[in-house]
XYZ file of C-alpha atoms in Angstrom:
591
model
C 148.273 13.314 26.688
C 147.401 12.725 30.318
C 150.259 14.934 31.418
C 149.107 17.740 29.079
C 145.530 17.564 30.399
C 146.766 17.758 33.975
C 148.819 20.809 33.212
C 145.869 22.582 31.611
C 143.667 21.718 34.584
C 146.260 23.037 37.006
C 146.601 26.284 35.041
C 142.837 26.786 35.060
C 142.717 26.206 38.804
C 145.530 28.679 39.422
C 143.811 31.325 37.304
C 140.570 30.804 39.217
C 142.386 31.112 42.534
C 144.171 34.241 41.337
C 140.829 35.772 40.345
C 139.368 34.996 43.774
C 142.411 36.449 45.513
C 142.282 39.554 43.308
C 138.610 40.049 44.100
C 139.280 39.697 47.837
C 142.163 42.162 47.580
C 139.991 44.678 45.734
C 137.303 44.320 48.382
C 139.905 44.838 51.098
C 141.235 47.933 49.270
C 137.700 49.288 48.930
C 137.084 48.795 52.667
C 140.356 50.569 53.460
C 139.432 53.462 51.150
C 136.034 53.846 52.822
C 137.705 53.673 56.226
C 140.174 56.334 55.145
C 137.409 58.482 53.689
C 135.323 58.156 56.816
C 138.148 59.772 58.787
C 137.964 62.918 56.612
C 135.766 65.749 57.826
C 133.576 65.929 54.721
C 132.424 62.311 55.192
C 131.672 62.912 58.862
C 129.114 65.605 58.071
C 125.438 64.831 58.668
C 123.626 63.766 55.528
C 121.466 66.918 55.378
C 124.455 69.250 55.682
C 126.394 67.243 53.114
C 123.442 67.367 50.708
C 123.075 71.138 51.194
C 126.736 71.626 50.248
C 126.305 69.665 47.024
C 123.083 71.521 46.207
C 124.774 74.898 46.616
C 127.701 73.777 44.476
C 125.555 72.457 41.627
C 122.926 75.185 41.548
C 125.417 78.071 41.737
C 127.645 76.764 38.971
C 128.464 79.616 36.596
C 127.352 82.409 38.942
C 129.561 85.175 40.303
C 129.697 86.293 43.924
C 126.632 88.490 43.434
C 124.545 85.626 42.053
C 124.661 86.874 38.447
C 125.439 84.480 35.630
C 128.863 84.882 34.037
C 127.570 83.543 30.729
C 125.609 85.422 28.089
C 125.065 85.909 24.384
C 128.739 86.652 23.781
C 129.959 83.967 26.187
C 127.729 80.867 26.074
C 127.937 78.321 28.851
C 130.290 75.446 27.848
C 129.035 71.873 28.061
C 131.340 70.953 30.963
C 130.003 73.840 33.085
C 126.374 72.701 33.129
C 124.610 71.313 36.208
C 124.114 67.999 34.392
C 127.855 67.589 33.773
C 128.536 68.590 37.369
C 126.133 65.959 38.688
C 127.859 63.238 36.632
C 131.243 64.269 37.970
C 130.018 64.160 41.563
C 128.577 60.676 41.078
C 132.044 59.417 40.136
C 133.735 60.678 43.309
C 132.623 58.019 45.784
C 129.733 55.851 46.884
C 128.427 58.456 49.303
C 128.544 61.200 46.651
C 126.586 58.930 44.314
C 123.918 58.131 46.903
C 123.541 61.762 47.960
C 123.212 63.060 44.402
C 120.649 60.426 43.422
C 118.534 60.847 46.586
C 118.509 64.669 46.836
C 115.640 66.166 44.842
C 116.896 69.749 44.963
C 120.070 68.834 43.039
C 117.853 68.066 40.035
C 115.782 71.262 40.279
C 117.916 73.498 38.001
C 116.254 73.048 34.600
C 117.625 74.747 31.484
C 116.319 74.486 27.954
C 118.621 72.614 25.587
C 121.065 71.589 28.328
C 119.531 68.525 30.012
C 116.731 66.027 29.577
C 114.251 68.359 31.265
C 111.488 65.710 31.454
C 113.825 63.456 33.460
C 114.751 66.390 35.689
C 111.128 67.319 36.307
C 110.539 63.743 37.460
C 113.674 63.415 39.616
C 113.154 66.802 41.272
C 110.020 65.458 42.955
C 108.355 68.313 44.835
C 111.494 70.449 45.193
C 111.235 74.138 44.210
C 112.261 74.563 40.564
C 114.685 76.975 38.963
C 113.679 77.443 35.328
C 116.097 79.095 32.907
C 115.447 79.539 29.217
C 117.801 81.678 27.102
C 117.437 81.999 23.385
C 121.184 82.070 22.693
C 121.920 78.806 24.525
C 122.778 76.215 21.893
C 121.262 72.768 22.601
C 123.860 70.169 23.556
C 121.530 67.190 23.985
C 120.550 64.967 21.068
C 116.829 65.687 21.149
C 116.265 68.917 23.115
C 112.786 69.519 21.716
C 111.535 72.963 20.753
C 111.469 75.939 23.070
C 107.654 75.870 22.937
C 107.637 72.249 24.139
C 110.041 73.076 26.951
C 108.006 76.045 28.179
C 104.758 74.075 27.964
C 106.245 71.305 30.120
C 107.637 73.616 32.818
C 104.498 75.789 32.784
C 102.567 72.833 34.186
C 104.790 72.938 37.287
C 104.461 76.680 38.054
C 103.342 75.894 41.615
C 106.894 74.677 42.290
C 108.744 77.583 40.668
C 111.319 79.253 42.867
C 113.334 80.936 40.099
C 111.986 81.828 36.663
C 114.520 83.356 34.261
C 113.384 83.834 30.664
C 115.554 85.633 28.127
C 113.771 84.989 24.845
C 112.013 86.806 22.026
C 108.357 86.805 22.961
C 107.066 88.195 19.644
C 106.522 84.647 18.395
C 104.213 83.780 21.302
C 106.406 81.184 23.009
C 104.537 81.374 26.301
C 101.536 79.058 26.856
C 99.961 81.579 29.243
C 100.652 84.967 30.820
C 98.603 84.083 33.901
C 100.060 81.434 36.197
C 100.041 80.490 39.893
C 103.491 80.606 41.464
C 103.219 80.820 45.275
C 106.860 79.740 45.842
C 108.383 82.163 43.320
C 111.288 84.194 44.735
C 113.348 85.356 41.743
C 111.666 86.550 38.536
C 113.723 87.698 35.537
C 111.983 88.137 32.175
C 113.870 89.733 29.289
C 112.105 90.113 25.969
C 114.634 90.176 23.127
C 112.069 91.415 20.652
C 112.527 93.034 17.276
C 112.101 96.787 17.412
C 108.614 97.362 16.072
C 106.306 100.321 16.378
C 103.139 98.273 16.869
C 104.599 96.190 19.689
C 102.059 95.106 22.301
C 103.715 94.539 25.694
C 103.400 91.218 27.477
C 101.819 91.799 30.878
C 102.274 88.858 33.244
C 99.918 88.078 36.082
C 101.162 85.983 38.975
C 98.712 84.544 41.479
C 99.333 82.745 44.743
C 100.677 85.821 46.581
C 104.390 85.061 45.990
C 106.980 86.859 48.098
C 109.562 88.081 45.584
C 113.157 88.780 46.536
C 114.539 89.704 43.098
C 112.520 91.170 40.223
C 113.949 92.132 36.818
C 111.785 92.984 33.794
C 113.009 94.160 30.374
C 110.564 95.170 27.636
C 107.732 93.413 29.418
C 105.463 94.231 32.323
C 103.697 92.780 35.330
C 100.417 93.205 37.136
C 101.525 94.545 40.489
C 98.468 93.415 42.450
C 98.654 90.238 44.497
C 102.453 90.197 44.996
C 104.254 90.535 48.312
C 107.201 92.940 47.977
C 108.125 93.054 51.669
C 111.171 90.780 51.090
C 112.311 92.445 47.864
C 116.092 92.959 47.675
C 116.613 93.894 44.030
C 114.277 95.681 41.590
C 115.278 96.306 37.965
C 112.901 97.677 35.320
C 114.213 98.466 31.829
C 112.687 99.634 28.539
C 109.071 99.499 29.654
C 107.105 102.087 27.735
C 103.622 100.538 27.721
C 102.270 98.814 30.778
C 104.816 100.423 33.110
C 103.812 100.932 36.755
C 102.549 104.365 37.642
C 104.449 106.580 40.041
C 101.901 105.745 42.740
C 102.383 101.990 42.233
C 106.164 102.345 42.195
C 106.242 104.440 45.369
C 103.897 102.007 47.125
C 106.155 99.111 46.100
C 109.210 100.926 47.467
C 107.427 101.560 50.757
C 106.723 97.832 51.095
C 110.320 96.897 50.153
C 112.013 98.598 53.095
C 114.983 96.193 52.807
C 115.658 96.975 49.131
C 119.372 96.965 48.286
C 119.400 97.580 44.509
C 117.062 99.791 42.477
C 117.462 100.279 38.719
C 114.977 102.166 36.529
C 115.957 102.708 32.915
C 113.598 103.763 30.161
C 110.486 103.208 32.306
C 107.458 105.325 31.488
C 106.425 105.949 35.084
C 103.808 108.677 35.017
C 101.249 109.676 37.587
C 97.794 108.187 37.201
C 96.188 110.951 39.249
C 95.561 114.562 38.407
C 96.096 115.829 41.932
C 99.447 116.428 43.557
C 101.441 113.371 44.578
C 102.110 112.652 48.220
C 105.191 114.242 49.715
C 105.981 111.713 52.447
C 109.556 110.334 52.269
C 110.309 106.723 51.355
C 112.939 105.263 53.685
C 115.236 102.710 52.033
C 117.886 102.366 54.712
C 119.473 99.286 53.105
C 119.733 100.720 49.573
C 123.293 100.488 48.220
C 122.887 100.870 44.441
C 120.594 103.365 42.727
C 120.269 103.864 38.963
C 117.718 106.043 37.158
C 118.024 107.102 33.540
C 115.860 107.889 30.513
C 112.758 108.553 32.586
C 109.815 110.905 31.936
C 110.409 114.523 32.856
C 109.719 115.023 36.537
C 109.774 111.336 37.528
C 113.444 111.296 38.571
C 113.003 114.612 40.359
C 110.015 113.272 42.315
C 111.712 110.004 43.308
C 114.999 111.620 44.348
C 113.190 114.118 46.571
C 111.294 111.262 48.287
C 113.833 108.443 48.645
C 116.002 108.444 51.764
C 119.014 106.117 51.416
C 121.772 106.876 53.951
C 123.785 103.745 52.987
C 123.944 104.560 49.261
C 127.332 103.672 47.739
C 126.762 103.528 43.987
C 124.461 105.954 42.194
C 123.811 106.665 38.520
C 121.071 109.268 38.185
C 120.279 111.377 35.117
C 117.372 113.769 34.727
C 117.751 115.840 37.876
C 116.171 119.285 38.018
C 118.609 122.139 37.397
C 116.798 124.540 39.713
C 117.576 122.376 42.743
C 121.323 122.849 42.236
C 121.036 126.416 43.457
C 122.056 126.628 47.105
C 122.865 122.919 46.957
C 124.307 122.870 50.487
C 121.199 124.410 52.049
C 119.081 122.261 54.358
C 116.002 123.545 52.534
C 117.156 122.189 49.186
C 114.939 119.246 48.063
C 118.084 117.349 47.004
C 119.948 118.043 50.218
C 119.650 114.481 51.558
C 120.834 113.071 48.201
C 123.759 115.497 47.890
C 124.763 114.857 51.497
C 125.137 111.118 50.752
C 126.943 111.264 47.385
C 129.291 114.181 48.174
C 131.528 112.124 50.524
C 131.588 109.353 47.910
C 132.919 111.776 45.286
C 135.383 113.425 47.636
C 136.753 110.060 48.823
C 138.138 109.104 45.401
C 141.647 110.264 46.207
C 143.270 107.692 43.911
C 141.041 108.508 40.927
C 139.677 111.498 39.056
C 136.302 113.049 38.480
C 134.996 114.176 35.123
C 132.808 117.202 34.538
C 131.304 116.719 31.084
C 129.248 119.232 29.131
C 127.738 116.983 26.451
C 126.497 119.695 24.089
C 124.967 117.343 21.516
C 122.742 115.511 24.010
C 122.110 118.655 26.121
C 123.376 116.882 29.209
C 125.768 118.114 31.883
C 126.971 115.414 34.246
C 129.585 114.600 36.843
C 131.067 111.103 37.090
C 134.185 109.225 38.187
C 136.797 109.159 35.459
C 136.847 105.685 33.840
C 140.008 103.757 34.678
C 141.036 100.721 32.658
C 143.704 99.460 35.063
C 142.443 97.447 38.010
C 143.115 99.093 41.340
C 143.289 97.057 44.556
C 140.105 97.491 46.502
C 138.335 99.195 43.591
C 135.315 96.943 44.035
C 134.656 98.441 47.458
C 134.993 102.085 46.371
C 131.711 103.931 46.020
C 130.780 105.572 42.760
C 128.443 108.457 42.004
C 127.314 109.770 38.627
C 124.520 112.251 38.090
C 123.486 114.752 35.453
C 120.954 117.344 34.390
C 119.270 117.827 31.040
C 119.225 121.494 30.086
C 118.733 123.737 27.087
C 121.234 126.155 28.643
C 124.602 124.332 28.940
C 126.302 127.391 30.439
C 123.911 127.395 33.361
C 124.243 123.627 33.702
C 128.035 123.867 34.012
C 127.724 126.692 36.538
C 125.336 124.555 38.610
C 127.765 121.615 38.678
C 130.646 123.879 39.674
C 128.470 125.341 42.403
C 127.892 121.812 43.730
C 131.626 121.003 43.704
C 132.595 124.188 45.529
C 129.715 124.041 48.023
C 130.719 120.560 49.188
C 134.470 121.241 48.851
C 135.142 118.321 46.530
C 138.764 118.908 45.591
C 139.924 115.629 44.048
C 141.600 115.785 40.587
C 139.118 116.887 37.935
C 138.928 116.446 34.158
C 136.796 119.021 32.331
C 135.204 118.087 28.996
C 134.074 121.552 27.949
C 132.163 120.390 24.855
C 131.643 116.702 25.677
C 132.971 113.485 24.202
C 130.929 113.805 21.001
C 132.275 116.610 18.839
C 129.460 119.136 18.286
C 128.934 121.223 15.175
C 130.955 124.453 14.910
C 129.094 127.329 16.502
C 129.683 130.983 17.193
C 127.919 130.735 20.561
C 129.828 129.632 23.633
C 128.513 126.635 25.532
C 131.101 126.654 28.326
C 131.709 129.508 30.784
C 135.506 129.703 30.960
C 135.410 131.830 34.120
C 134.301 128.843 36.231
C 137.840 127.457 35.871
C 138.913 130.081 38.389
C 136.920 128.152 41.025
C 138.443 124.777 40.125
C 142.112 124.669 41.163
C 142.047 120.846 41.062
C 141.618 120.644 37.271
C 144.318 118.481 35.642
C 142.971 118.254 32.078
C 140.727 120.408 29.903
C 139.272 119.336 26.571
C 137.404 121.536 24.084
C 136.256 120.826 20.524
C 134.577 124.115 19.522
C 136.668 127.113 18.462
C 134.876 129.769 20.500
C 135.132 127.728 23.713
C 138.737 126.684 23.071
C 139.794 130.295 22.511
C 137.916 131.510 25.606
C 139.524 128.803 27.723
C 143.040 129.550 26.431
C 142.547 133.280 26.993
C 141.292 132.742 30.547
C 144.072 130.312 31.445
C 146.640 132.723 30.086
C 145.424 135.745 32.064
C 146.415 136.601 35.618
C 143.646 136.269 38.189
C 143.286 137.654 41.707
C 141.997 135.235 44.320
C 138.927 136.774 45.969
C 139.665 135.088 49.275
C 143.410 135.694 49.691
C 143.896 138.603 47.306
C 146.937 136.945 45.757
C 147.643 136.870 42.035
C 148.115 133.738 39.985
C 146.921 131.714 37.051
C 143.809 129.573 37.069
C 144.125 125.787 37.372
C 147.676 125.617 38.781
C 147.610 121.786 38.624
C 146.729 121.738 34.925
C 148.699 119.148 32.948
C 146.938 118.751 29.593
C 144.930 121.010 27.282
C 143.324 118.903 24.528
C 141.883 120.738 21.527
C 141.410 117.661 19.385
C 139.704 118.385 16.091
C 139.030 122.047 16.874
C 138.609 123.664 13.485
C 140.110 127.110 13.026
C 142.467 126.996 16.021
C 145.846 128.355 14.858
C 149.343 128.245 16.335
C 148.886 131.955 17.020
C 146.185 131.126 19.553
C 148.425 128.548 21.192
C 151.460 130.811 21.139
C 149.514 133.650 22.714
C 148.445 131.307 25.501
C 152.021 130.102 26.065
C 153.414 133.632 26.095
C 150.785 134.835 28.557
C 150.982 131.879 30.960
C 154.747 131.236 30.874
C 156.455 134.225 29.223
C 160.209 133.975 29.637
C 159.857 131.634 32.605
C 160.929 134.202 35.186
C 158.957 135.113 38.277
C 156.656 138.131 38.280
C 156.394 140.788 40.964
C 152.986 142.476 41.070
C 152.038 144.909 43.825
C 154.898 143.560 45.884
C 153.759 139.941 45.457
C 156.032 137.309 43.908
C 153.966 135.320 41.428
C 155.302 131.896 40.479
C 154.771 130.495 37.018
C 152.455 127.426 36.968
C 153.589 123.907 36.169
C 154.136 122.743 32.627
C 151.241 121.943 30.343
C 150.878 119.687 27.324
C 148.759 120.867 24.409
C 147.285 118.062 22.320
C 145.825 118.306 18.859
C 145.167 115.290 16.640
C 143.837 117.093 13.566
C 145.328 119.486 11.030
C 145.108 123.152 11.934
C 143.993 125.200 8.948
C 146.071 128.381 9.210
C 146.602 129.321 5.562
C 150.194 129.819 4.349
C 153.031 128.592 6.490
C 153.690 125.431 8.497
C 150.896 123.330 9.916
C 150.788 121.103 12.978
C 150.389 117.483 11.933
C 148.168 114.799 13.410
C 149.215 113.654 16.842
C 151.603 116.612 17.296
C 152.036 117.528 20.960
C 153.407 120.824 22.193
C 155.109 120.317 25.556
C 156.094 123.295 27.630
C 158.935 122.513 30.094
C 158.799 123.574 33.717
C 159.540 127.283 34.175
C 162.463 126.463 36.459
C 164.437 124.892 33.580
C 163.674 127.513 30.917
C 166.780 129.399 29.901
C 166.291 132.663 28.014
C 167.739 132.399 24.548
C 166.907 131.340 21.043
C 163.757 129.324 20.267
C 163.698 125.756 21.553
C 163.092 122.902 19.127
C 160.387 120.628 20.493
C 161.443 116.953 20.218
C 159.056 114.764 18.252
C 158.229 113.387 14.836
C 158.544 115.586 11.747
C 155.626 117.751 10.764
C 153.132 115.941 8.540
C 151.655 118.157 5.835
C 148.418 117.458 3.978
C 148.679 115.830 0.559
C 149.318 118.214 -2.330
C 146.584 118.401 -4.937
C 147.534 118.799 -8.628
C 145.966 122.245 -8.812
C 147.985 123.565 -5.891
C 151.521 124.899 -6.035
C 154.171 122.506 -4.777
C 154.850 122.533 -1.066
C 158.315 121.974 0.339
C 158.439 119.673 3.340
C 160.541 121.334 5.980
C 162.040 120.559 9.350
C 160.046 119.966 12.551
C 158.039 122.900 13.877
C 160.086 125.348 15.950
C 158.060 127.077 18.659
C 159.638 129.772 20.826
C 158.680 129.421 24.463
């Protein structure tokens, strides 16, 4: 028994010694790790610089390069991408990370509803400027997030510390404790009211005291009292869907004069009208740093007034609808009120050598506009390419198209062009033409033409099939020599006879023509697209998706008709009351 007790005592002593040795080894390993870490550059940074790096990392989590959140209603922020989760991860890196995170108040200043224990964050943030974000679609991930009303009431008591206030909620239920609050440190204000569409909606008009100096201001379906706010540091201004309580033209122009360093201006659906009966001032507003300009769905005359006043030589991206048609006459003249605007956007349009422009005559919406052709494939450097889109609202689409063509020819914009003669939305059949086919003679860079109304499609085919004499050189030829596609999708009443007449006139037998001693070459091949059934009465019909491709004239050999490769002709279903129809071979079109 004595021997057994001695053995147990010895084992206990050895285990105790092993524990002490293990503890000493762990301490030695920890010292070596800290020594190794101290040799790395990030641990040699001063504490303030190191803290600033962590603050930037935490507070910009989930933002793109432009500072815009990458999450939204369709893409909610995941739980691992929240500032709270990021702070926990940083605390587990090392002792210095832990100390810096716990002792830096600004790291705890990003407060979101339903994401963190906001009461704890309000306490830990001390006196640091707060960034408040409340979005209705954010699903709570904490056990007891409280109601949105409780959250807003708590953060409203700290408005003196607000630096960023971003609210994207439905305000119809009266979430906000007050519309009048002091916020002297406020820099970014973004309020979006996701309200139900109601006729008797009363706009929420916020009043901010404390003379804050805003840098970014975005309001949607809500408004703001413009007095008592410093706009001299404003970089971005976005107003959307503000019908009641919108700033007057005088207030807007005065704000733009103060914000001389403005870089982004977006006005969409803003009821900016003049509050004075007399004529508005005509002095220009110089925005030399403006890069992006967007104006759409504005009262008649507001866009015209702003465009004639704003001077923005650095403008790269513009989206402006509602321009005055009369100012497109003599567009290259120095006396034209739009001359400064045209002079800036014309090089942007002409520089798109790798893309295409689109001239669209949207008959249904009475809008004629010019824009870059949308491209789905990503092009290297596309983010740095400027973009310009502008349009006019007119009751006379023919005159609107002529004005746009006048602009293109005056500024010699010759990049590839797509012409939508009747727009993207198919208008109702009409006997009146809405597109002047003769303007195609001034557009040799056209590569595709689309028409959905019979009278315009026939006029275009007739014009493209007829020989034209160039007024400058006197030479003969066909309009649009670079034309590749003619799309007559869904054009009711267009028959193969119309198409055949166009093919015969433009290509004939494929041989060269000699007119007045001039050798006239046949133009390049063209593809005619039609995705609907052509009602032509008895005889074969062209089925959906049928394409008629005309080969190059150089490879046409005179002879019998050429069978166009492709799927068999699809005929419409036979009704019981109709005589039986025999399905035949593919359509044979002589070239």
